[in-house]
Short mmCIF file of C-alpha atoms in Angstrom, two decimals:
data_model
loop_
_atom_site.label_atom_id
_atom_site.label_comp_id
_atom_site.label_asym_id
_atom_site.label_seq_id
_atom_site.Cartn_x
_atom_site.Cartn_y
_atom_site.Cartn_z
CA UNK E 1 121.90 98.73 118.73
CA UNK E 2 120.91 99.60 122.33
CA UNK E 3 117.57 100.92 121.10
CA UNK E 4 116.89 97.59 119.40
CA UNK E 5 117.85 95.63 122.52
CA UNK E 6 115.68 97.92 124.64
CA UNK E 7 112.83 97.42 122.18
CA UNK E 8 113.12 93.62 122.45
CA UNK E 9 113.27 93.66 126.24
CA UNK E 10 110.34 96.07 126.41
CA UNK E 11 108.26 93.81 124.17
CA UNK E 12 109.15 90.75 126.24
CA UNK E 13 108.58 92.31 129.65
CA UNK E 14 105.24 90.57 130.27
CA UNK E 15 106.43 87.17 129.06
CA UNK E 16 109.56 87.48 131.20
CA UNK E 17 107.52 88.27 134.29
CA UNK E 18 105.18 85.38 133.50
CA UNK E 19 108.04 82.85 133.31
CA UNK E 20 109.59 84.21 136.51
CA UNK E 21 106.21 84.08 138.22
CA UNK E 22 105.75 80.43 137.22
CA UNK E 23 109.17 79.46 138.65
CA UNK E 24 108.48 81.34 141.86
CA UNK E 25 104.98 79.89 142.16
CA UNK E 26 106.09 76.30 141.60
CA UNK E 27 108.98 76.74 144.04
CA UNK E 28 106.53 77.91 146.70
CA UNK E 29 104.23 74.96 146.00
CA UNK E 30 106.70 72.08 146.35
CA UNK E 31 110.18 71.42 147.71
CA UNK E 32 111.07 69.38 144.63
CA UNK E 33 110.79 72.58 142.59
CA UNK E 34 112.57 74.68 145.20
CA UNK E 35 115.79 72.65 145.44
CA UNK E 36 117.19 74.40 142.37
CA UNK E 37 117.18 71.49 139.91
CA UNK E 38 113.97 72.73 138.37
CA UNK E 39 115.82 76.00 137.62
CA UNK E 40 117.84 74.20 134.94
CA UNK E 41 114.67 73.22 133.11
CA UNK E 42 113.36 76.73 133.73
CA UNK E 43 116.44 78.20 131.99
CA UNK E 44 115.88 76.06 128.90
CA UNK E 45 112.13 76.62 128.70
CA UNK E 46 112.17 80.34 129.54
CA UNK E 47 115.03 81.31 127.22
CA UNK E 48 113.64 79.27 124.35
CA UNK E 49 110.15 80.64 124.97
CA UNK E 50 111.36 84.25 125.12
CA UNK E 51 113.50 83.84 121.98
CA UNK E 52 110.55 82.35 120.18
CA UNK E 53 108.30 85.17 121.36
CA UNK E 54 110.74 87.82 120.23
CA UNK E 55 111.07 86.23 116.79
CA UNK E 56 107.29 85.87 116.63
CA UNK E 57 106.85 89.64 117.15
CA UNK E 58 109.23 90.32 114.26
CA UNK E 59 107.50 87.78 112.04
CA UNK E 60 103.88 88.59 112.84
CA UNK E 61 104.12 92.23 111.88
CA UNK E 62 106.85 91.72 109.27
CA UNK E 63 108.79 94.06 111.49
CA UNK E 64 112.23 93.15 110.18
CA UNK E 65 111.24 94.91 106.95
CA UNK E 66 110.15 97.90 109.02
CA UNK E 67 113.51 97.94 110.80
CA UNK E 68 115.31 97.83 107.45
CA UNK E 69 113.50 101.02 106.40
CA UNK E 70 115.18 102.81 109.33
CA UNK E 71 118.80 103.95 109.28
CA UNK E 72 120.05 100.69 110.75
CA UNK E 73 122.42 98.28 109.08
CA UNK E 74 121.17 94.74 108.56
CA UNK E 75 124.02 93.32 110.63
CA UNK E 76 123.12 95.61 113.55
CA UNK E 77 119.61 94.15 113.59
CA UNK E 78 121.03 90.62 113.69
CA UNK E 79 123.70 91.35 116.32
CA UNK E 80 121.15 93.15 118.51
CA UNK E 81 118.93 90.06 118.53
CA UNK E 82 121.83 87.81 119.53
CA UNK E 83 122.85 90.22 122.29
CA UNK E 84 119.25 90.36 123.51
CA UNK E 85 119.04 86.57 123.72
CA UNK E 86 122.38 86.41 125.57
CA UNK E 87 121.11 89.08 127.94
CA UNK E 88 117.87 87.17 128.51
CA UNK E 89 119.86 84.04 129.21
CA UNK E 90 121.89 85.90 131.85
CA UNK E 91 118.77 87.40 133.44
CA UNK E 92 116.89 84.10 133.48
CA UNK E 93 119.94 82.23 134.84
CA UNK E 94 120.52 84.80 137.56
CA UNK E 95 116.85 84.72 138.51
CA UNK E 96 116.89 80.91 138.74
CA UNK E 97 120.01 81.06 140.91
CA UNK E 98 118.50 83.79 143.08
CA UNK E 99 115.32 81.77 143.64
CA UNK E 100 117.35 78.67 144.54
CA UNK E 101 119.50 80.75 146.92
CA UNK E 102 116.48 82.29 148.65
CA UNK E 103 114.80 78.92 149.18
CA UNK E 104 118.11 77.47 150.41
CA UNK E 105 118.31 80.24 152.98
CA UNK E 106 114.75 79.36 153.99
CA UNK E 107 115.83 75.78 154.67
CA UNK E 108 115.30 73.84 151.43
CA UNK E 109 118.38 71.70 150.66
CA UNK E 110 119.93 72.41 147.26
CA UNK E 111 120.40 69.84 144.54
CA UNK E 112 123.98 68.53 144.54
CA UNK E 113 126.18 70.05 141.79
CA UNK E 114 123.58 72.67 140.98
CA UNK E 115 125.98 75.00 139.17
CA UNK E 116 127.07 72.24 136.80
CA UNK E 117 123.41 71.48 136.07
CA UNK E 118 122.79 75.14 135.24
CA UNK E 119 125.85 75.26 133.01
CA UNK E 120 124.64 72.24 131.06
CA UNK E 121 121.24 73.83 130.68
CA UNK E 122 122.85 77.08 129.53
CA UNK E 123 125.03 75.25 127.01
CA UNK E 124 122.07 73.28 125.67
CA UNK E 125 119.81 76.29 125.24
CA UNK E 126 122.59 78.32 123.61
CA UNK E 127 123.04 75.62 120.97
CA UNK E 128 119.29 75.46 120.49
CA UNK E 129 118.82 79.23 120.03
CA UNK E 130 121.89 79.34 117.78
CA UNK E 131 120.16 76.95 115.40
CA UNK E 132 116.83 78.74 115.79
CA UNK E 133 118.16 82.24 115.08
CA UNK E 134 120.31 81.14 112.14
CA UNK E 135 117.27 79.57 110.45
CA UNK E 136 115.01 82.46 111.47
CA UNK E 137 117.13 85.17 109.87
CA UNK E 138 117.70 83.16 106.70
CA UNK E 139 114.40 81.39 106.11
CA UNK E 140 111.88 82.95 108.48
CA UNK E 141 110.01 82.12 111.66
CA UNK E 142 107.99 79.11 110.54
CA UNK E 143 110.98 77.21 109.24
CA UNK E 144 112.94 78.06 112.37
CA UNK E 145 110.20 76.63 114.60
CA UNK E 146 109.91 73.51 112.44
CA UNK E 147 113.68 73.01 112.51
CA UNK E 148 113.70 73.09 116.30
CA UNK E 149 110.79 70.63 116.38
CA UNK E 150 112.75 68.29 114.13
CA UNK E 151 115.82 68.74 116.28
CA UNK E 152 113.85 67.85 119.40
CA UNK E 153 112.35 64.79 117.74
CA UNK E 154 115.82 63.71 116.62
CA UNK E 155 117.24 64.19 120.11
CA UNK E 156 114.49 62.07 121.61
CA UNK E 157 114.11 59.36 119.02
CA UNK E 158 117.52 58.82 117.46
CA UNK E 159 119.12 57.48 120.68
CA UNK E 160 116.08 55.23 121.22
CA UNK E 161 116.26 53.89 117.66
CA UNK E 162 120.01 53.38 117.87
CA UNK E 163 119.80 51.56 121.18
CA UNK E 164 116.90 49.41 119.91
CA UNK E 165 118.66 48.25 116.75
CA UNK E 166 122.23 48.07 117.96
CA UNK E 167 121.98 46.27 121.25
CA UNK E 168 124.58 43.77 120.07
CA UNK E 169 127.03 46.61 119.49
CA UNK E 170 126.40 48.28 122.81
CA UNK E 171 129.14 46.48 124.85
CA UNK E 172 131.69 47.51 122.24
CA UNK E 173 130.52 51.09 122.56
CA UNK E 174 130.92 51.09 126.31
CA UNK E 175 134.58 52.07 125.84
CA UNK E 176 133.38 55.15 124.06
CA UNK E 177 130.97 55.95 126.86
CA UNK E 178 133.72 55.52 129.42
CA UNK E 179 136.03 57.77 127.43
CA UNK E 180 133.33 60.40 127.17
CA UNK E 181 132.78 60.14 130.92
CA UNK E 182 136.49 60.69 131.56
CA UNK E 183 136.55 63.72 129.25
CA UNK E 184 133.54 65.25 130.94
CA UNK E 185 135.12 64.96 134.38
CA UNK E 186 138.39 66.60 133.25
CA UNK E 187 138.97 69.98 134.98
CA UNK E 188 139.33 71.73 131.61
CA UNK E 189 136.07 70.37 130.26
CA UNK E 190 133.79 73.24 131.40
CA UNK E 191 136.08 75.71 129.64
CA UNK E 192 136.16 73.59 126.50
CA UNK E 193 132.40 73.32 126.53
CA UNK E 194 131.96 77.06 127.13
CA UNK E 195 134.31 77.83 124.21
CA UNK E 196 132.51 75.37 121.96
CA UNK E 197 129.08 76.76 122.80
CA UNK E 198 130.24 80.35 122.38
CA UNK E 199 131.83 79.35 119.08
CA UNK E 200 128.55 77.85 117.87
CA UNK E 201 126.70 81.01 118.95
CA UNK E 202 129.17 83.23 117.08
CA UNK E 203 129.12 81.06 113.96
CA UNK E 204 125.32 81.17 114.05
CA UNK E 205 125.47 84.97 114.31
CA UNK E 206 127.86 85.24 111.34
CA UNK E 207 125.64 82.90 109.33
CA UNK E 208 122.62 85.07 110.19
CA UNK E 209 124.43 88.26 109.17
CA UNK E 210 125.29 86.72 105.81
CA UNK E 211 121.89 85.19 105.25
CA UNK E 212 119.60 87.91 106.64
CA UNK E 213 116.83 88.54 104.14
CA UNK E 214 113.82 90.82 104.22
CA UNK E 215 111.28 92.18 101.77
CA UNK N 1 117.53 118.72 84.77
CA UNK N 2 119.54 119.77 87.85
CA UNK N 3 121.77 117.34 89.77
CA UNK N 4 119.81 114.13 90.42
CA UNK N 5 118.91 113.27 93.99
CA UNK N 6 118.42 109.66 92.94
CA UNK N 7 120.16 107.88 90.09
CA UNK N 8 119.82 104.28 88.98
CA UNK N 9 122.34 103.07 86.45
CA UNK N 10 121.72 99.74 84.70
CA UNK N 11 120.34 98.10 87.82
CA UNK N 12 119.63 94.39 87.42
CA UNK N 13 118.28 91.72 89.72
CA UNK N 14 117.22 88.20 88.81
CA UNK N 15 114.74 85.98 90.63
CA UNK N 16 113.67 82.49 89.62
CA UNK N 17 110.47 83.82 88.02
CA UNK N 18 111.27 87.47 87.38
CA UNK N 19 114.15 89.71 86.34
CA UNK N 20 114.74 93.43 86.58
CA UNK N 21 116.91 94.30 83.59
CA UNK N 22 119.22 97.29 83.36
CA UNK N 23 116.86 99.79 84.95
CA UNK N 24 118.18 103.34 84.62
CA UNK N 25 116.58 106.65 85.52
CA UNK N 26 117.34 109.81 87.44
CA UNK N 27 115.18 111.97 89.69
CA UNK N 28 116.16 115.62 90.11
CA UNK N 29 115.73 117.48 93.40
CA UNK N 30 112.34 119.04 93.98
CA UNK N 31 110.36 116.80 91.63
CA UNK N 32 107.87 113.98 91.97
CA UNK N 33 108.39 110.90 89.84
CA UNK N 34 105.59 108.40 89.37
CA UNK N 35 106.56 104.79 88.85
CA UNK N 36 103.85 102.96 86.96
CA UNK N 37 103.50 99.55 85.40
CA UNK N 38 101.37 96.42 85.47
CA UNK N 39 101.38 94.01 88.43
CA UNK N 40 104.70 92.22 88.76
CA UNK N 41 106.47 94.67 86.43
CA UNK N 42 109.20 95.43 88.97
CA UNK N 43 108.06 98.66 90.65
CA UNK N 44 108.30 97.40 94.23
CA UNK N 45 111.53 95.55 93.50
CA UNK N 46 113.07 98.77 92.21
CA UNK N 47 112.09 100.69 95.35
CA UNK N 48 113.26 97.86 97.62
CA UNK N 49 116.60 97.80 95.83
CA UNK N 50 116.96 101.54 96.42
CA UNK N 51 116.22 100.88 100.10
CA UNK N 52 118.95 98.19 100.04
CA UNK N 53 116.58 95.48 101.26
CA UNK N 54 118.51 93.04 99.10
CA UNK N 55 121.73 93.24 97.10
CA UNK N 56 122.01 94.32 93.47
CA UNK N 57 123.19 91.86 90.89
CA UNK N 58 124.73 94.54 88.73
CA UNK N 59 124.48 98.27 88.20
CA UNK N 60 124.71 101.16 90.59
CA UNK N 61 122.33 103.19 92.72
CA UNK N 62 123.26 106.64 93.96
CA UNK N 63 121.17 108.62 96.42
CA UNK N 64 122.27 112.23 97.08
CA UNK N 65 125.37 111.31 95.04
CA UNK N 66 126.30 108.56 97.55
CA UNK N 67 126.54 104.84 96.94
CA UNK N 68 123.38 103.29 98.38
CA UNK N 69 125.24 100.36 99.99
CA UNK N 70 128.37 102.02 101.31
CA UNK N 71 126.53 105.02 102.74
CA UNK N 72 123.31 103.28 103.70
CA UNK N 73 122.93 104.89 107.13
CA UNK N 74 123.76 108.40 105.94
CA UNK N 75 121.27 108.01 103.09
CA UNK N 76 118.46 106.49 105.15
CA UNK N 77 118.73 109.31 107.67
CA UNK N 78 117.51 111.56 104.85
CA UNK N 79 115.02 109.20 103.23
CA UNK N 80 111.40 108.58 104.19
CA UNK N 81 109.77 105.31 103.17
CA UNK N 82 106.13 104.29 103.06
CA UNK N 83 105.36 100.81 101.78
CA UNK N 84 102.17 99.18 100.57
CA UNK N 85 101.75 97.36 103.86
CA UNK N 86 102.37 99.30 107.03
CA UNK N 87 104.62 96.95 108.92
CA UNK N 88 104.89 98.14 112.49
CA UNK N 89 104.85 96.37 115.83
CA UNK N 90 101.11 95.87 116.17
CA UNK N 91 100.98 95.72 119.94
CA UNK N 92 102.95 98.92 120.48
CA UNK N 93 101.28 102.27 120.90
CA UNK N 94 101.62 105.08 118.37
CA UNK N 95 103.46 107.17 120.96
CA UNK N 96 105.95 104.40 121.70
CA UNK N 97 106.55 103.79 118.01
CA UNK N 98 107.20 107.48 117.37
CA UNK N 99 109.68 107.62 120.26
CA UNK N 100 111.38 104.45 119.01
CA UNK N 101 111.72 105.64 115.42
CA UNK N 102 112.76 109.18 116.39
CA UNK N 103 115.85 107.76 118.10
CA UNK N 104 117.34 106.73 114.77
CA UNK N 105 117.16 110.16 113.10
CA UNK N 106 119.50 112.93 114.24
CA UNK N 107 117.39 115.52 112.40
CA UNK N 108 114.04 114.38 113.85
CA UNK N 109 111.70 117.37 114.19
CA UNK N 110 109.49 116.58 117.19
CA UNK N 111 107.44 119.76 116.78
CA UNK N 112 106.64 118.90 113.15
CA UNK N 113 105.91 115.33 114.19
CA UNK N 114 103.43 116.57 116.79
CA UNK N 115 101.88 118.82 114.16
CA UNK N 116 101.42 115.85 111.82
CA UNK N 117 100.02 113.72 114.65
CA UNK N 118 97.44 116.41 115.40
CA UNK N 119 96.63 117.03 111.73
CA UNK N 120 96.10 113.33 111.06
CA UNK N 121 94.21 112.77 114.30
CA UNK N 122 96.53 109.98 115.45
CA UNK N 123 95.87 108.92 119.04
CA UNK N 124 99.21 108.47 120.78
CA UNK N 125 97.83 105.92 123.23
CA UNK N 126 96.25 103.69 120.60
CA UNK N 127 98.09 100.54 119.63
CA UNK N 128 98.96 100.06 115.96
CA UNK N 129 96.53 97.12 115.83
CA UNK N 130 93.70 99.48 116.77
CA UNK N 131 94.34 101.75 113.77
CA UNK N 132 92.39 101.47 110.53
CA UNK N 133 94.21 101.01 107.21
CA UNK N 134 93.91 104.73 106.50
CA UNK N 135 95.24 105.70 109.93
CA UNK N 136 98.15 103.31 109.54
CA UNK N 137 99.09 105.02 106.28
CA UNK N 138 98.90 108.36 108.08
CA UNK N 139 101.14 107.00 110.83
CA UNK N 140 103.58 105.72 108.21
CA UNK N 141 103.58 109.12 106.54
CA UNK N 142 104.14 110.84 109.88
CA UNK N 143 107.13 108.62 110.60
CA UNK N 144 108.44 109.14 107.08
CA UNK N 145 108.08 112.93 107.14
CA UNK N 146 108.98 113.90 110.70
CA UNK N 147 112.71 113.83 110.07
CA UNK N 148 112.16 116.10 107.06
CA UNK N 149 113.64 113.72 104.46
CA UNK N 150 115.16 115.00 101.25
CA UNK N 151 113.77 111.99 99.39
CA UNK N 152 110.50 110.15 99.92
CA UNK N 153 110.13 106.62 98.55
CA UNK N 154 106.51 105.56 98.40
CA UNK N 155 105.63 102.06 97.31
CA UNK N 156 101.91 101.85 96.48
CA UNK N 157 101.08 103.90 99.58
CA UNK N 158 97.51 104.71 98.59
CA UNK N 159 96.34 101.23 97.61
CA UNK N 160 93.32 100.23 99.66
CA UNK N 161 92.61 103.76 100.86
CA UNK N 162 89.28 105.47 100.44
CA UNK N 163 89.21 108.55 98.14
CA UNK N 164 89.05 111.03 101.05
CA UNK N 165 92.17 109.71 102.75
CA UNK N 166 93.90 109.36 99.37
CA UNK N 167 93.21 113.00 98.59
CA UNK N 168 94.57 114.09 101.98
CA UNK N 169 97.64 111.97 101.42
CA UNK N 170 98.34 113.46 98.00
CA UNK N 171 97.79 116.96 99.33
CA UNK N 172 100.37 116.29 102.01
CA UNK N 173 102.85 115.11 99.40
CA UNK N 174 102.40 118.26 97.36
CA UNK N 175 103.11 120.35 100.45
CA UNK N 176 106.26 118.35 101.13
CA UNK N 177 107.84 119.28 97.81
CA UNK N 178 106.88 122.96 98.12
CA UNK N 179 110.39 124.00 99.07
CA UNK N 180 111.78 122.46 95.85
CA UNK N 181 114.50 120.64 97.75
CA UNK N 182 112.67 117.43 98.41
CA UNK N 183 111.89 114.75 95.88
CA UNK N 184 109.41 111.92 95.78
CA UNK N 185 109.48 108.60 93.98
CA UNK N 186 106.02 107.08 94.16
CA UNK N 187 104.83 103.83 92.65
CA UNK N 188 101.12 103.43 92.19
CA UNK N 189 98.49 101.56 90.26
CA UNK N 190 96.22 104.56 90.58
CA UNK N 191 97.46 106.51 87.61
CA UNK N 192 94.88 109.26 88.24
CA UNK N 193 96.76 110.16 91.41
CA UNK N 194 100.06 110.34 89.57
CA UNK N 195 98.55 112.48 86.84
CA UNK N 196 97.64 114.99 89.53
CA UNK N 197 100.96 115.16 91.31
CA UNK N 198 103.84 113.71 89.27
CA UNK N 199 106.35 115.76 87.27
CA UNK N 200 108.01 112.71 85.72
CA UNK N 201 106.62 109.34 84.77
CA UNK N 202 108.66 106.17 84.57
CA UNK N 203 106.94 103.13 83.18
CA UNK N 204 108.31 99.71 84.00
CA UNK N 205 107.11 96.76 82.00
CA UNK N 206 108.34 93.19 82.38
CA UNK N 207 111.33 94.31 84.40
CA UNK N 208 112.57 96.96 81.97
CA UNK N 209 112.05 100.69 81.64
CA UNK N 210 109.56 101.24 78.84
CA UNK N 211 109.67 105.02 79.12
CA UNK N 212 110.87 107.79 81.41
CA UNK N 213 109.74 111.30 80.56
CA UNK N 214 108.34 114.50 82.02
CA UNK N 215 104.62 113.90 82.47
CA UNK N 216 103.46 116.89 80.41
CA UNK N 217 105.72 115.93 77.51
CA UNK N 218 104.47 112.36 77.76
CA UNK N 219 100.82 113.35 77.65
CA UNK N 220 101.54 115.72 74.75
CA UNK N 221 103.39 113.02 72.81
CA UNK N 222 100.94 110.18 73.35
CA UNK N 223 97.55 110.43 71.64
CA UNK N 224 94.84 108.08 70.60
CA UNK N 225 94.50 108.30 66.83
CA UNK N 226 91.23 107.54 65.08
CA UNK N 227 91.68 107.13 61.34
CA UNK N 228 88.52 108.07 59.48
CA UNK N 229 90.01 107.72 55.99
CA UNK N 230 90.95 104.08 55.30
CA UNK N 231 93.59 105.09 52.77
CA UNK N 232 95.66 106.69 55.52
CA UNK N 233 96.05 103.50 57.58
CA UNK N 234 99.23 102.30 55.86
CA UNK N 235 100.80 105.77 55.79
CA UNK N 236 100.25 106.22 59.52
CA UNK N 237 101.91 102.93 60.46
CA UNK N 238 105.36 104.36 61.35
CA UNK N 239 103.77 106.69 63.92
CA UNK N 240 101.60 104.12 65.66
CA UNK N 241 102.98 102.01 68.48
CA UNK N 242 99.87 99.91 68.94
CA UNK N 243 96.55 99.33 67.18
CA UNK N 244 93.39 98.43 69.01
CA UNK N 245 92.19 95.00 67.94
CA UNK N 246 88.66 94.92 66.55
CA UNK N 247 88.85 98.44 65.21
CA UNK N 248 89.73 97.41 61.65
CA UNK N 249 93.09 99.09 62.18
CA UNK N 250 91.33 102.43 62.50
CA UNK N 251 92.21 103.12 66.15
CA UNK N 252 95.75 103.24 67.37
CA UNK N 253 98.14 105.02 69.71
CA UNK N 254 101.05 107.24 68.81
CA UNK N 255 103.96 108.18 71.06
CA UNK N 256 105.10 110.95 68.71
CA UNK N 257 102.12 113.17 68.16
CA UNK N 258 104.06 116.40 67.47
CA UNK N 259 105.77 114.71 64.51
CA UNK N 260 102.53 113.14 63.32
CA UNK N 261 100.91 116.56 63.58
CA UNK N 262 103.56 118.09 61.32
CA UNK N 263 103.28 115.30 58.77
CA UNK N 264 99.48 115.12 58.69
CA UNK N 265 98.51 118.70 59.46
CA UNK N 266 96.00 118.83 56.62
CA UNK N 267 94.32 115.51 57.38
CA UNK N 268 94.04 116.47 61.04
CA UNK N 269 92.53 119.79 60.11
CA UNK N 270 90.02 118.14 57.75
CA UNK N 271 89.06 115.50 60.30
CA UNK N 272 90.37 112.50 58.30
CA UNK N 273 92.46 111.79 61.35
CA UNK N 274 91.19 112.58 64.83
CA UNK N 275 93.65 112.78 67.71
CA UNK N 276 92.29 112.35 71.22
CA UNK N 277 94.15 112.97 74.47
CA UNK N 278 94.78 109.88 76.58
CA UNK N 279 95.69 109.35 80.19
CA UNK N 280 98.51 107.43 81.86
CA UNK N 281 96.40 104.30 82.23
CA UNK N 282 95.87 104.20 78.44
CA UNK N 283 99.58 104.69 77.82
CA UNK N 284 100.44 101.95 80.30
CA UNK N 285 97.89 99.66 78.75
CA UNK N 286 99.08 100.35 75.18
CA UNK N 287 102.70 99.64 76.05
CA UNK N 288 101.82 96.50 77.99
CA UNK N 289 99.70 95.21 75.10
CA UNK N 290 102.36 96.08 72.53
CA UNK N 291 104.90 94.11 74.51
CA UNK N 292 102.58 91.20 74.96
CA UNK N 293 101.52 91.63 78.57
#
């Protein structure tokens, strides 16, 4: 498994440096990028981009078939990919935090509640890559990319459509919004969210192990 | 036949448009078996099932006497595989790929690997994308041989290669089985190659085994029969598996020439019947035509 993780990280080394370079460059250019808030977007974009890149390498050269010719169990290949993505997420998150910390020490004020912002970004991207990897291992790269596109479109357009056509219902829904707001501010909420996201990630991994197809 | 190194017992797999039905054969240690058949007959599927790329529907596959699913890792550590398409990480160098693959085999022989790299002229600093088709096959063979596998599974490895590289490849295979411990299962459309190297021939047609025999016995049993005397056509029917259309029933193929020879010794001697040797391509073609494909 470690050899597979090493292989993934080795393949992604240039892309990783590129993403980190972009964050560093933008932070040097403007304070609005250096206050740490941009790091949350960076986490989402970089982790998704690196996951996509890693899957692309496997797809382009049909390398999953190659891996299956080696003495490696199918589930090891799947688990290794999930561990790699989790590792990338940690590295990218730590880098974003480190950049924010350095610029803070240099005098740039930090965005209020920065850690919470990063946690939301981490949760969001983990759900996104869970969906991506589950589709990738079962149906291949192209379908995985298209699924994420559809998901993005849904996330953007469904709320707009709902709000456009149900304006009359909106006041009745405000109770729901208030309730959600109360839940989110509960002290246990971050733990609940972390458990939920980890659960989704694990379910996605189990689904991928069951559905992994090559050849 | 000594103890088989590879044994398939009634292996079946169904796809929406194709089915492999109760495929059974055994490959003894130290022999080369050629897997032949028309396109889409099930050759690649059979090899991929042995490699456990996808699950069996029914039947059993044993490699070195071990169940191919339960002991997958143990088996694959002693198996070398070369597919029709060399699927490696294109942007990685040959040297990196060798180091990566070597880590998965406890019995990797680095000295032998280096020997193969030198013999094949593989540049360690070249990326896989920079290699020609022939060089990629050589790289695949290097990776498949360097851990000194007891069984080599080759799925159309020579397709698309020029005759020079193909000859080198076949020569290498013959050297591999010199010690009579290693076995090779090779599927190929190029039946000439198999005629040169194979000890056994297994013919798959429409997802089923049409025949599985030692090559020499097969070539001795199968003959093209030209019937000069019209009166013999009906009498010869039980021995003929297929008649060539447009020959007025005068040209056919037999899969039991020794028996035909005993029964028609006189007619053969007098030239009323002429038996001509045929090659594997003719046998494959006759069986495919007989079975309507």
